[in-house]
Amino acid sequence: MSTLLDLKSSVLRQVQRSQSLRTRREPPASTSAGGSPPTLARRSGTTVHRVARGNGDFFDRMNKILQKQDSLLSAGQMEEDSSCAPPPPECKDQAFVPERANRDELDLLYEEAIYTMVNRVGVPSPEYVTTEGDIFNYMQKVFDMGQEEHDIILQRVRESKKASFSLRVSVMKGKNLMAKDANGYSDPYCMLGILLGQSPKDTEEKKERKFSFRKRREKLEKRSSVKEVLAGRDIQVTEVKPETLNPVWNEHFVFDIDDVHNDLLHLDIWDHDDDVSVAEACKKLNEISGFRGMGRYFKQIAKSVRANGAAASGSEENADDFLGCINIPLNEIPVVGYDKWFKLEPRSSASKVQGECHLILRLFTTQRDTALSKMASNVTIHKKMLSQILDYEHNQIQKEPYNWNGQVCAAAWTVLSHHAVQADLSPLQQAIIRWQCYSSHHRSQRMSYALLLRLLKTVEAEWEDTAVQRELESLLAESFRLYCDYCLSQMKSMRQVFPCNNSAAILRCELMLRSIGHMQSMAAFTAVCSNRNELHLEIATVIKKGTVEWYEGTISNIKPDEGTLEEQLRRLVVVVDAVCEDVKRGQNVYNKLYYSSVKVDFFSISYRQLEKLVADDVNVAMERVCGNLEQESFRFTQTMGETLFELYMCMKSLKRFREYLPLKDTKMLALTGFHNWFKTSIHKWLQIVHERSTDRIRKAVEMDQLEPIQSHTKHSSSAVDVTTCFSQVRDFWAQLAWPDSAGAFIFITRLTDNFCSEAVCYAELIKRKIERGQLGRDHNKSFIVQVCVALNSTEHVRVYLGGLPRELDWRGVEQAMEESCGLEGKEQVNKSLNGQLYNADIDLQREAKRLITHLTDRMLSELRRCIQHISLSPDSINNDEAVAPLMKYLDDTLVILNESLVKENLTRVLQSLWELLLRMILDTVAENRGVQVEFYSRFQYTVETLVGFFHADGEGLLMEDLKSGDYKGLDEELRLNKCSSFELIEQYFLEKISQQRILKHSRFGRISVKCYYDAPEQRLTVEILHAADLIALDANGLSDPFVIVELCPHHLFPMARSQRTQVKLKTLHPVFDELFYFHVSPEQYRHRCACLTFTVMDYDWLSTNDFAGEAVAPLSDFCWPGRPSATPAGKTLQPVILHLSRQKPSEKPIMKMLEARTGDKEAQEFVRKLKEIEKSMEEE
């Protein structure tokens, strides 16, 4: 039965916010490891625990395995950063062939470039190259053009027809115009046109007066023709924007230019007032053809002008009001045109105007006399020109060409700008062409992804769905497709192309993903690539394929199927290590990049792929291992055990990464029950660990000098080695983290048993080291210190064992077993584990007692000498002088013990020493029975002094521990030896009375009696009724019993004589029914030891009677005052049942004391009678 640990996982998605990539390059940054398939090379770690000198290599290797796993799971662990190295080359599309122009195409393209520069117009900005020779020299290098060919093409261009130019004017908006209407607003509109080129004289006159579309009639009539002022076809007018001072027109006009160097753009802004204004007149004017029609309609313009003049003088109300004008010479327009606010000017010093107008002006060519312009569109020509320049410019980059930001030189920028302007390429067209050229160039010669991202954002900013022509749409769609395919190929090989230990590569990866993510979100991408709306699924697919290819490459490099089984396992460890490293890189580095850029969970995709691949390979390998383990001839080596442990830890580390999976991805994972593959191997591994631990402990004891390792510790180095060994094994188990409760219980039982046996082994080894006596025999103190250190070391290990329930998490095992097996499982855990620990604790305490015995044995001779001194001291010296040698020796010894022993061991040694002293004193007293009372008094004093010494005012042994056990016997011995013989006899009967009271059953039978006391007569009547279940003392299996009744002790009843019943032949249940009378005074029955003794004897005709048993009844039970009086027949009293006993009197200490008093007649007589009974018992 097993339980699976539920793995609750959550994924924290942190989207990294990067700084702007528009201007920054790709600086080096510290990242994690690269993704190349690993080889068999393995890294070494540092040891975590202190390794003992015995079998240290084994534990050192095991610790390195654990440290390696910790580093694998550490989020902050990074491999060495090779940020100074350039990123690896990117994967190239073998099917991609860069477009290269042939010589003829280059000649045509060169002619187009030369024609562009010869016909360039506009005011160049400072970054432009204005020297024609510099431009031509640069172009010759770009197009690989010789001087002779250049001269020919240049001559042909100069002789060709000049380019025809047009001006595109976009009237966008106005602001802060003057209010001309009563409501505080105006109704503005614009009238604009091209003023034809003028002579220098006219130019001077123009400086003195401002042109206006509204002229006084008399001035118009003085002109020879209207065309001298302004051509009718060049007059354009905007819509009227009613009631506003900030009009928005957003209207566009195109004007053909006759003289791009001398013509002038003129714009008037008027406030519309009459029903038919100049605006309508101008519209109609531009609709007619011929000079007469134009003149007719211009008369209406003149009328409006006249009306305006009258209104200005106050003579007419309904006339358009002048709001301002703008005059822009075409030769002042920059190359890229104007896009700015122009301040409105007055037409004369008397005019009052205000406000600004936003205009966009661009000059472009309408006719070009070149061969290429007649064969290809402007878009195609500009694309080819930019591609040629890009190839040349990129080849000039020497430092980090992979990081080129796309910036070209001033000459290149000059040529490209002029051509884009002359080709009338809109900002959107230019952005698309630049994106297509740069992205295509990137496929053959990589450059900065920041540049490509910037170009995409430019396309997005300029994008207008309706403004894209089919040619551009096709161009953009193809470039998007090719770039996506290229990036997907890089993602497939990203572990090689973007290794984590190369910061430049990681930054390129981030920018590439951001560019793909941005492209996917662009409206342009949606419009031109509508069939590719699930790019994230394509990315997920290439991640899967790339992961499988990387794993297959790793397998191909490491070859885990080659060599012996042990070598295969070792190689498989390298494979799983590589997978763990790759998964960690995916979690720490790649996943953040993918999720923040394209919302794809790289970690989940790659982890699930790798987890399945690893599970398949490891499962097959473990099946081979289990098959070999079942063979009796197979030898499970230590190296294989280490390798299997490492493989298990690697698999566990790989499994733990599932914690970072989204909850939906944690189901049906291949590694869910992988621990079952290792169950048999773990048992073998635990056996190896036990053997190596035992060897290490043995070596540690051999090298131990039995000296404290530090001043504040009192145990030796071997104890530290043992507990360190245990801690390491505990860590090994903790790292295993076995998920199955039943399996964990079995393994913990095995581990606990190993720990206990190793601890007991250590205690035995340290004891034997002391027993061999190789150390400290010459000096008593040094030997005591060494034994103390050995004791402390044993205690140190014993205390560690006491923490095993916590260290091995017994409670967790109990709960798991209770959940899986119920209360029976929990009880099984308690019984098994606690039983092991209890037995080990008993064994360790036994070994500690043996060490203490060695210690006290070394002290025995000196203690015996001190006890003998007390025993032989004459009565003339006082007790303190007699005890002084013993106390001095104990005090000196206690100083050593207190310095050398931990508190627990000090208590044990003091207790053992106390018990030894008690036995020695008791033996001395027993050997000197019958001497003078002073002898016992001295030893009584000695014992009291020792009690105070060992108690030490509560700092030493507890008083209840001191006054238990042998102390009570010694105290009783001394007390009794100080008593007189009569007192000893009385004590003897008191003990018999006490024993009789607690005797509730006996195999020797029982006797039933009645006793009652007649106070006035001072007579005690004893009625012996019967006996039952007596023992058989005759050969026939029966007895001939009779009872002797007497008052005891005899010195209290000197006048009383013993009495006896008749003999009852051949029975074990005699019935006597006899009465006996004794004279007993109140003084006599009040004595606490006064009693009746009933002695049952077996009558023999030819030999001494046999003792069958006796019972005692204290007189206080019958003669106490106020007892109800009894009739002589005794009918009102209940009989008393007394159980018989048969104790040998010589076993009692009092007998020995009395026997030793040879000069005391009473004592000898008492002993004689008891010995007769004992002799009778022996004869039986």
JSON list of N, CA and C in Angstrom, two decimals, residues 392-423:
[
{"chain": "A", "resi": 392, "resn": "TYR", "atom": "N", "xyz": [27.32, 46.81, -49.07]},
{"chain": "A", "resi": 392, "resn": "TYR", "atom": "CA", "xyz": [28.60, 47.49, -48.99]},
{"chain": "A", "resi": 392, "resn": "TYR", "atom": "C", "xyz": [28.87, 48.01, -47.57]},
{"chain": "A", "resi": 393, "resn": "GLU", "atom": "N", "xyz": [27.87, 48.67, -46.97]},
{"chain": "A", "resi": 393, "resn": "GLU", "atom": "CA", "xyz": [28.06, 49.27, -45.66]},
{"chain": "A", "resi": 393, "resn": "GLU", "atom": "C", "xyz": [28.35, 48.22, -44.58]},
{"chain": "A", "resi": 394, "resn": "HIS", "atom": "N", "xyz": [27.61, 47.11, -44.64]},
{"chain": "A", "resi": 394, "resn": "HIS", "atom": "CA", "xyz": [27.81, 46.08, -43.61]},
{"chain": "A", "resi": 394, "resn": "HIS", "atom": "C", "xyz": [29.20, 45.45, -43.72]},
{"chain": "A", "resi": 395, "resn": "ASN", "atom": "N", "xyz": [29.68, 45.33, -44.95]},
{"chain": "A", "resi": 395, "resn": "ASN", "atom": "CA", "xyz": [31.02, 44.74, -45.12]},
{"chain": "A", "resi": 395, "resn": "ASN", "atom": "C", "xyz": [32.12, 45.65, -44.60]},
{"chain": "A", "resi": 396, "resn": "GLN", "atom": "N", "xyz": [31.81, 46.90, -44.41]},
{"chain": "A", "resi": 396, "resn": "GLN", "atom": "CA", "xyz": [32.81, 47.82, -43.88]},
{"chain": "A", "resi": 396, "resn": "GLN", "atom": "C", "xyz": [32.91, 47.77, -42.36]},
{"chain": "A", "resi": 397, "resn": "ILE", "atom": "N", "xyz": [31.94, 47.12, -41.68]},
{"chain": "A", "resi": 397, "resn": "ILE", "atom": "CA", "xyz": [31.93, 47.05, -40.22]},
{"chain": "A", "resi": 397, "resn": "ILE", "atom": "C", "xyz": [32.95, 46.00, -39.77]},
{"chain": "A", "resi": 398, "resn": "GLN", "atom": "N", "xyz": [33.93, 46.42, -39.01]},
{"chain": "A", "resi": 398, "resn": "GLN", "atom": "CA", "xyz": [34.97, 45.51, -38.52]},
{"chain": "A", "resi": 398, "resn": "GLN", "atom": "C", "xyz": [34.68, 45.00, -37.11]},
{"chain": "A", "resi": 399, "resn": "LYS", "atom": "N", "xyz": [34.16, 45.84, -36.24]},
{"chain": "A", "resi": 399, "resn": "LYS", "atom": "CA", "xyz": [33.93, 45.47, -34.83]},
{"chain": "A", "resi": 399, "resn": "LYS", "atom": "C", "xyz": [32.46, 45.05, -34.64]},
{"chain": "A", "resi": 400, "resn": "GLU", "atom": "N", "xyz": [32.29, 43.85, -34.20]},
{"chain": "A", "resi": 400, "resn": "GLU", "atom": "CA", "xyz": [30.98, 43.30, -33.92]},
{"chain": "A", "resi": 400, "resn": "GLU", "atom": "C", "xyz": [30.01, 43.52, -35.09]},
{"chain": "A", "resi": 401, "resn": "PRO", "atom": "N", "xyz": [30.32, 42.95, -36.24]},
{"chain": "A", "resi": 401, "resn": "PRO", "atom": "CA", "xyz": [29.40, 43.14, -37.38]},
{"chain": "A", "resi": 401, "resn": "PRO", "atom": "C", "xyz": [28.02, 42.55, -37.11]},
{"chain": "A", "resi": 402, "resn": "TYR", "atom": "N", "xyz": [27.97, 41.54, -36.22]},
{"chain": "A", "resi": 402, "resn": "TYR", "atom": "CA", "xyz": [26.67, 40.95, -35.88]},
{"chain": "A", "resi": 402, "resn": "TYR", "atom": "C", "xyz": [25.78, 41.93, -35.12]},
{"chain": "A", "resi": 403, "resn": "ASN", "atom": "N", "xyz": [26.38, 42.97, -34.59]},
{"chain": "A", "resi": 403, "resn": "ASN", "atom": "CA", "xyz": [25.64, 43.93, -33.78]},
{"chain": "A", "resi": 403, "resn": "ASN", "atom": "C", "xyz": [25.41, 45.25, -34.52]},
{"chain": "A", "resi": 404, "resn": "TRP", "atom": "N", "xyz": [25.56, 45.22, -35.84]},
{"chain": "A", "resi": 404, "resn": "TRP", "atom": "CA", "xyz": [25.42, 46.45, -36.64]},
{"chain": "A", "resi": 404, "resn": "TRP", "atom": "C", "xyz": [24.01, 46.99, -36.50]},
{"chain": "A", "resi": 405, "resn": "ASN", "atom": "N", "xyz": [23.94, 48.30, -36.23]},
{"chain": "A", "resi": 405, "resn": "ASN", "atom": "CA", "xyz": [22.63, 48.92, -36.01]},
{"chain": "A", "resi": 405, "resn": "ASN", "atom": "C", "xyz": [22.03, 49.51, -37.28]},
{"chain": "A", "resi": 406, "resn": "GLY", "atom": "N", "xyz": [22.62, 49.23, -38.42]},
{"chain": "A", "resi": 406, "resn": "GLY", "atom": "CA", "xyz": [22.03, 49.64, -39.69]},
{"chain": "A", "resi": 406, "resn": "GLY", "atom": "C", "xyz": [22.34, 51.05, -40.12]},
{"chain": "A", "resi": 407, "resn": "GLN", "atom": "N", "xyz": [23.13, 51.78, -39.37]},
{"chain": "A", "resi": 407, "resn": "GLN", "atom": "CA", "xyz": [23.44, 53.15, -39.75]},
{"chain": "A", "resi": 407, "resn": "GLN", "atom": "C", "xyz": [24.40, 53.15, -40.94]},
{"chain": "A", "resi": 408, "resn": "VAL", "atom": "N", "xyz": [24.09, 53.99, -41.92]},
{"chain": "A", "resi": 408, "resn": "VAL", "atom": "CA", "xyz": [24.93, 54.09, -43.12]},
{"chain": "A", "resi": 408, "resn": "VAL", "atom": "C", "xyz": [25.65, 55.43, -43.08]},
{"chain": "A", "resi": 409, "resn": "CYS", "atom": "N", "xyz": [26.63, 55.57, -43.96]},
{"chain": "A", "resi": 409, "resn": "CYS", "atom": "CA", "xyz": [27.42, 56.81, -43.98]},
{"chain": "A", "resi": 409, "resn": "CYS", "atom": "C", "xyz": [26.60, 57.96, -44.56]},
{"chain": "A", "resi": 410, "resn": "ALA", "atom": "N", "xyz": [27.14, 59.16, -44.44]},
{"chain": "A", "resi": 410, "resn": "ALA", "atom": "CA", "xyz": [26.41, 60.36, -44.89]},
{"chain": "A", "resi": 410, "resn": "ALA", "atom": "C", "xyz": [26.17, 60.34, -46.39]},
{"chain": "A", "resi": 411, "resn": "ALA", "atom": "N", "xyz": [27.16, 59.85, -47.16]},
{"chain": "A", "resi": 411, "resn": "ALA", "atom": "CA", "xyz": [26.99, 59.81, -48.62]},
{"chain": "A", "resi": 411, "resn": "ALA", "atom": "C", "xyz": [25.84, 58.86, -48.99]},
{"chain": "A", "resi": 412, "resn": "ALA", "atom": "N", "xyz": [25.81, 57.70, -48.35]},
{"chain": "A", "resi": 412, "resn": "ALA", "atom": "CA", "xyz": [24.72, 56.76, -48.63]},
{"chain": "A", "resi": 412, "resn": "ALA", "atom": "C", "xyz": [23.38, 57.35, -48.25]},
{"chain": "A", "resi": 413, "resn": "TRP", "atom": "N", "xyz": [23.34, 57.99, -47.09]},
{"chain": "A", "resi": 413, "resn": "TRP", "atom": "CA", "xyz": [22.09, 58.61, -46.66]},
{"chain": "A", "resi": 413, "resn": "TRP", "atom": "C", "xyz": [21.65, 59.70, -47.63]},
{"chain": "A", "resi": 414, "resn": "THR", "atom": "N", "xyz": [22.59, 60.43, -48.16]},
{"chain": "A", "resi": 414, "resn": "THR", "atom": "CA", "xyz": [22.29, 61.50, -49.12]},
{"chain": "A", "resi": 414, "resn": "THR", "atom": "C", "xyz": [21.65, 60.92, -50.38]},
{"chain": "A", "resi": 415, "resn": "VAL", "atom": "N", "xyz": [22.28, 59.87, -50.94]},
{"chain": "A", "resi": 415, "resn": "VAL", "atom": "CA", "xyz": [21.76, 59.26, -52.16]},
{"chain": "A", "resi": 415, "resn": "VAL", "atom": "C", "xyz": [20.36, 58.69, -51.93]},
{"chain": "A", "resi": 416, "resn": "LEU", "atom": "N", "xyz": [20.20, 57.93, -50.83]},
{"chain": "A", "resi": 416, "resn": "LEU", "atom": "CA", "xyz": [18.92, 57.28, -50.55]},
{"chain": "A", "resi": 416, "resn": "LEU", "atom": "C", "xyz": [17.82, 58.30, -50.29]},
{"chain": "A", "resi": 417, "resn": "SER", "atom": "N", "xyz": [18.14, 59.35, -49.56]},
{"chain": "A", "resi": 417, "resn": "SER", "atom": "CA", "xyz": [17.13, 60.37, -49.27]},
{"chain": "A", "resi": 417, "resn": "SER", "atom": "C", "xyz": [16.66, 61.07, -50.53]},
{"chain": "A", "resi": 418, "resn": "HIS", "atom": "N", "xyz": [17.61, 61.47, -51.39]},
{"chain": "A", "resi": 418, "resn": "HIS", "atom": "CA", "xyz": [17.24, 62.17, -52.62]},
{"chain": "A", "resi": 418, "resn": "HIS", "atom": "C", "xyz": [16.41, 61.26, -53.51]},
{"chain": "A", "resi": 419, "resn": "HIS", "atom": "N", "xyz": [16.81, 59.99, -53.60]},
{"chain": "A", "resi": 419, "resn": "HIS", "atom": "CA", "xyz": [16.05, 59.10, -54.48]},
{"chain": "A", "resi": 419, "resn": "HIS", "atom": "C", "xyz": [14.64, 58.85, -53.94]},
{"chain": "A", "resi": 420, "resn": "ALA", "atom": "N", "xyz": [14.51, 58.67, -52.61]},
{"chain": "A", "resi": 420, "resn": "ALA", "atom": "CA", "xyz": [13.19, 58.46, -52.03]},
{"chain": "A", "resi": 420, "resn": "ALA", "atom": "C", "xyz": [12.29, 59.65, -52.26]},
{"chain": "A", "resi": 421, "resn": "VAL", "atom": "N", "xyz": [12.86, 60.86, -52.16]},
{"chain": "A", "resi": 421, "resn": "VAL", "atom": "CA", "xyz": [12.07, 62.08, -52.38]},
{"chain": "A", "resi": 421, "resn": "VAL", "atom": "C", "xyz": [11.67, 62.19, -53.84]},
{"chain": "A", "resi": 422, "resn": "GLN", "atom": "N", "xyz": [12.63, 61.99, -54.74]},
{"chain": "A", "resi": 422, "resn": "GLN", "atom": "CA", "xyz": [12.34, 62.14, -56.16]},
{"chain": "A", "resi": 422, "resn": "GLN", "atom": "C", "xyz": [11.39, 61.05, -56.66]},
{"chain": "A", "resi": 423, "resn": "ALA", "atom": "N", "xyz": [11.48, 59.85, -56.01]},
{"chain": "A", "resi": 423, "resn": "ALA", "atom": "CA", "xyz": [10.58, 58.75, -56.42]},
{"chain": "A", "resi": 423, "resn": "ALA", "atom": "C", "xyz": [9.21, 58.86, -55.78]}
]
